[in-house]
Amino acid sequence: MRKIALAAVLALALPALAEDTVHEKKLDNGLDVLVVEKHHAPIVTIEIAVKTGAFTEDRQTNGLSHLYEHMFFKGNAAIPTQEAYMKRMQELGIKFNGTTGNERVNYFITLPAKNFAAGMRFMSDALLTPLFNQEELEKERLVVIGEYDRNESRPDYFLGLGMNKAAYGDDALRKNALGERETILHATREIMVNFKNAFYIPNNSLLTIVGDVNETEAQVLVDRYFGPNQWKAGDDPHAAHPRPPMPRLEGSKAVVVVRDNVATPSLSCMWNGPDFEHDPHATLVADVWSKLLGLRSGRFHKVFRDGGLATQASLHYRTEREGGEIGFHATLRKGPAEVRDALLKEIAAMVDDAGYFSDEELSVAQHLIATDRIYQNQSGEALTHTLSFHWASASLDFYRTYVEESAKVSLADVRAFVKHYVLGRPYVIGFLVDTKDDAKIDQATLLATPPEQRTEGLAAGVTSFKLKNGVKAIVREEPGAQIAALEVFMDGGSAYLTGETQGVERFALAAALEGSKEFPRDALRHELEHLGARTSQESGYDYSRVGVQAPTDGFQQAMAILSSCLKEPELDEKTLDQQRHQIAQGFRREEREPDALLRKVGHQIFFAGHVYENRPEGTPETMQKFDAEALRKAVKSAMTPGRVLLVVVSPFGTDDVKSALEEKFGWIKAPEGGEPARAPIAAVSPTEKFRFAPLKSAETTYISGAFALPAPTDPMFPAARVLMTLMHERLWDAIRTKRALSYAPQARFGMARAAVGSVYASSTDPKKTIVVMLEEIARIKEELAPASDLKAVLAGDLTRRAQQSESSSAQAAALGRAELLQGSWRKVYEETDELSKVTPEQVRDAARKIFADVRWTVVGREPLDEKVLERN
Ligand SMILES: [Zn+2]
C-alpha cells in the first residue's frame, strides 16, 4: 500500500518541475547567459560564475582564485572608494557574497527587482573594471590569512589536508581551493590583473539572472552591460594549459592525525569516484546511491547507529568534472579498526546482497531527488548556484534531464556502481584523534589489509549451491560485466584413465564442441558466430574443462549450445578424422621440438608408476584408436553429478542463473550402479636422477631440473608459491642479467594434486648454466631472503594474477580450479592475503624440502654427462 501512496505523491510532485523555464543564450563574445523568470517575490539574483578555482592553479598560483574572490566586491573604475562602494550597495538594497570551489568561482547579488537595471550595472562594473587597490589588497590579504588561522584551529582541517596529500601527492593543490599562504602573501596588483585577463573573460564565464524580471528586458540589459562592446573574448585559458587527469589511487594509504583539542575521534575514507568528464552516467547513479545511503531508516544508518559504532556516519558522493570523490565520515564511539571493518562489510553487502536496498527505498530516494529540485527552485539565489554548478562541473543538459534520468536508475545500476568504484578499490583512510586519547593507532594498523586485498570485498557476489540433480555450481554476479562465461569442469582427469583409454576425454570433449544433435557442425558454427560466442577446452591431470563465453545478450543461447554438445554430441566422422590429424601433428612435435621432448621425458621420469602416467593427451597409439562410440561413452561418463562442477560469471542475478542452470543441465544424472571409483592420487616418486635425450635438430641445449611441489591443500603451498616466484627472479638475474647464459630462464610453478615444478633454461653453455642453477638453489636453501625481496616479488605476482583474472571466463576458470584443487573457491580471494603472510623462514624451509630432490632432464645435440651435477 505504501508504494501506491508514494507513486501518487510522485505524480503530484513532478509537474511542478516544469514550472521554471531556463532561457539559455550565448553572446557573440562567448558569454553563457541563463535567465529564469520567477515572480513569487519582488527580488532578483544576478550571479557571475567563472571556470576557475583550485583546478586551474599550480604551485605558484594556488590560492589566487580565492584571493580574487575576496577582491571582487571592492572599488572599481565606477565607484573607486570602498566607502562609496558600500554606500551604493545599501542604496540598492543589495545582499552579496561569493564562493571559491575547485572548479567554479561565483559572485552573486540579490536585490529588489525594481533596482534590477542598477544591479546589472553594479555587477558589470565589479567584474570588468576592478582596481585591485594596493591598500585594499593588503587589508584583504590579512582577512584571507585569518581564514588559514581559523582553519588551522580546527583539527579536522589537518585530517583533510593529510588525506588530500596522500591521495594526490603533488596534485593535491588541485583539490585545495583555500590555497597556499605563500601565494596570498606574495600576490601583487600585477598578479591579480594578469589573473583577471587570463580567466575573467566572457568565453569562460556564465551570467545567471533569476527573479521577478522579464526575460526580453533582461536580455537588453545583458547586452548593454556584458555584451561584446563591454567585454572582449580572450584565448581559452584551459586550452593554453591542458592538465593531465587527476591521479587515481593505485593502492590504499592510511593517515593518522594526532592533535590537541579533538573533541571526538573521527574516521574518514576517500575513494576515487566517477567524474563528469569520464563517466557522466555513473555520477548520476552515484547521486542516487548517496540518497539511498542518506535514508535514516536504511540499513547503513542502522548498522552504525544501532550498533553503537558511531554517533554519526555518512557515505556520500559529489559530482565534479574531474576527479570526483566518494567520501565516508564518522564520529566514533568504537575504535577506528572496528568501524573500518564494519564499513567495508557494509560495502561488500551492497554488492553481495541484492536486497541491501529495497525497491521501496529506491523510489523514496528518487522521490527525494525530485523534491530536492523543487526546494532548490523555491529560492532564486539557490537556483542560480545550482545552474552555475552544473555549468561548471557537468552540463546544462545534464541538469535538465537529471530528475528524469535519476528516476531510471535501477538497483542493479547501483550495485554495478558500488562494484566498479568502491568495493575492493583502494582508498585513503584517515583517523583523527586527540593527543591524550588512548584510541591512537599507527598507520599500518589503521590500514591493516587494504580493501583491494580483502576476501570480503573480492569474494562478494559469489554463491555456491547444488542443482536438484546434485550437480555443484558456483555463481559469481559481476555487475556491469559485458561478457558472461560458463565453465563446465569435470573432476578426475588421469584418475579415470587407463593405459588403454588415456587421451580419450580430451579427444571426446574437443570433438563434442564441434557439433551436437541439436546444433550440427555448420549450424553450431553459424550460431556461435552470430552470438559472438567463443568456446574453449582443456584436459589435464586433475580435471577437464569446457567453457563458453558470450556477450550478455546471447549468453542463454550460448549455454544451451554448450549443454547440447555435452548431452548429445554429434561426433560425425569428418570431424573426428580432422581431429585425429591435429592430434598426430602434436605428437610429431614431441619428436622434433626440444621443449615438447623435454616435457615428455620429464613426465616419464616423474610419473612412472603414478596415476599421472596416463597422459591426458594420450599417446599416438591410443589416439588413433578411439571411434565415435568410445568418445560418446567418454563424454557420458564425464558428465555425472559426482564429477561436474558448473561455474558462471555474469552480470545476471544468482537466482536467474540458478534457474538457467537447472533448465540447461538438469539432464545430468548419476550413472546406474553409482559413480565410478576414482584412483587415489599418491605423491610422485621419480625414477631417475638424470637423463640426457639427444635431439639432432636442437640449436642449443635445453635443461630442466624438476622437483615435487606441495599439493594445493598442503600448508606449505603458499610458501612454495612465494619461493618459486622468488626463484624465478633470481634465476633471471643470475643467468640472464649477470651472465647472459640464457635468453629466458624460468622457475615454473605447477598447481596439481601431485604437482611438479622446475627450473628451466636453454643455453649454449649448459654446464655453466646448471652450475649457476645449483648455486642459486644452494643459496636459497641457506640464506634467508630479505623481507623486502618477498614483498617485491609478491607485488609483481599480484599484478600478473590480477591481469590474468580480468575476463569473466578467466575468473570462472580460477574459481572452479580453486574449488577442485584447493577445496574452496574462496582460495582465489584469500591467496593474496596468505602469500603476504609468508615469512623468509617459511620460504627457506620450503626450499630445503622442495630442493632436496631435483631430477634433471637435458635435451640437446651434444651429450651431457651426469657428472656436471657433481661439480658443485
Ligand atoms: Zn575566503
GROMACS .gro file of C-alpha atoms in nm, residues 51 55 103 175 245-246 248 272-287 317-326 373 386-402 405 417 421:
model
   54
   51LYS     CA    1   3.558   2.847  -1.457
   55PHE     CA    2   4.175   2.312  -1.072
  103GLU     CA    3   3.603   2.409  -1.038
  175LYS     CA    4   4.163   1.997  -0.480
  245PRO     CA    5   4.380   1.380  -1.540
  246MET     CA    6   4.384   1.372  -1.159
  248ARG     CA    7   4.390   0.779  -0.915
  272ASN     CA    8   3.825   0.793  -0.640
  273GLY     CA    9   3.472   0.820  -0.770
  274PRO     CA   10   3.334   0.880  -1.117
  275ASP     CA   11   3.355   1.225  -1.268
  276PHE     CA   12   3.158   1.403  -1.535
  277GLU     CA   13   3.448   1.415  -1.776
  278HIS     CA   14   3.495   1.038  -1.790
  279ASP     CA   15   3.176   0.867  -1.672
  280PRO     CA   16   2.878   1.106  -1.655
  281HIS     CA   17   2.614   0.835  -1.613
  282ALA     CA   18   2.797   0.689  -1.313
  283THR     CA   19   2.784   1.031  -1.143
  284LEU     CA   20   2.406   1.010  -1.168
  285VAL     CA   21   2.398   0.658  -1.024
  286ALA     CA   22   2.636   0.775  -0.751
  287ASP     CA   23   2.390   1.050  -0.658
  317TYR     CA   24   2.939   1.147  -0.342
  318ARG     CA   25   2.953   1.487  -0.507
  319THR     CA   26   2.985   1.544  -0.881
  320GLU     CA   27   3.296   1.708  -1.019
  321ARG     CA   28   3.409   1.748  -1.374
  322GLU     CA   29   3.749   1.598  -1.296
  323GLY     CA   30   3.841   1.358  -1.014
  324GLY     CA   31   3.511   1.306  -0.833
  325GLU     CA   32   3.541   1.166  -0.481
  326ILE     CA   33   3.342   0.926  -0.270
  373ARG     CA   34   1.491   2.009  -0.701
  386THR     CA   35   2.261   2.503  -0.891
  387LEU     CA   36   2.267   2.620  -1.251
  388SER     CA   37   2.622   2.753  -1.236
  389PHE     CA   38   2.741   2.440  -1.056
  390HIS     CA   39   2.611   2.224  -1.339
  391TRP     CA   40   2.751   2.462  -1.598
  392ALA     CA   41   3.099   2.434  -1.442
  393SER     CA   42   3.112   2.070  -1.328
  394ALA     CA   43   2.866   1.893  -1.560
  395SER     CA   44   2.642   2.044  -1.826
  396LEU     CA   45   2.309   2.220  -1.852
  397ASP     CA   46   2.168   1.925  -2.045
  398PHE     CA   47   2.265   1.705  -1.756
  399TYR     CA   48   2.080   1.945  -1.524
  400ARG     CA   49   1.769   1.946  -1.742
  401THR     CA   50   1.736   1.568  -1.766
  402TYR     CA   51   1.868   1.499  -1.418
  405GLU     CA   52   1.727   1.022  -1.569
  417PHE     CA   53   2.839   0.121  -0.949
  421TYR     CA   54   3.401   0.224  -0.790
   0.00000   0.00000   0.00000
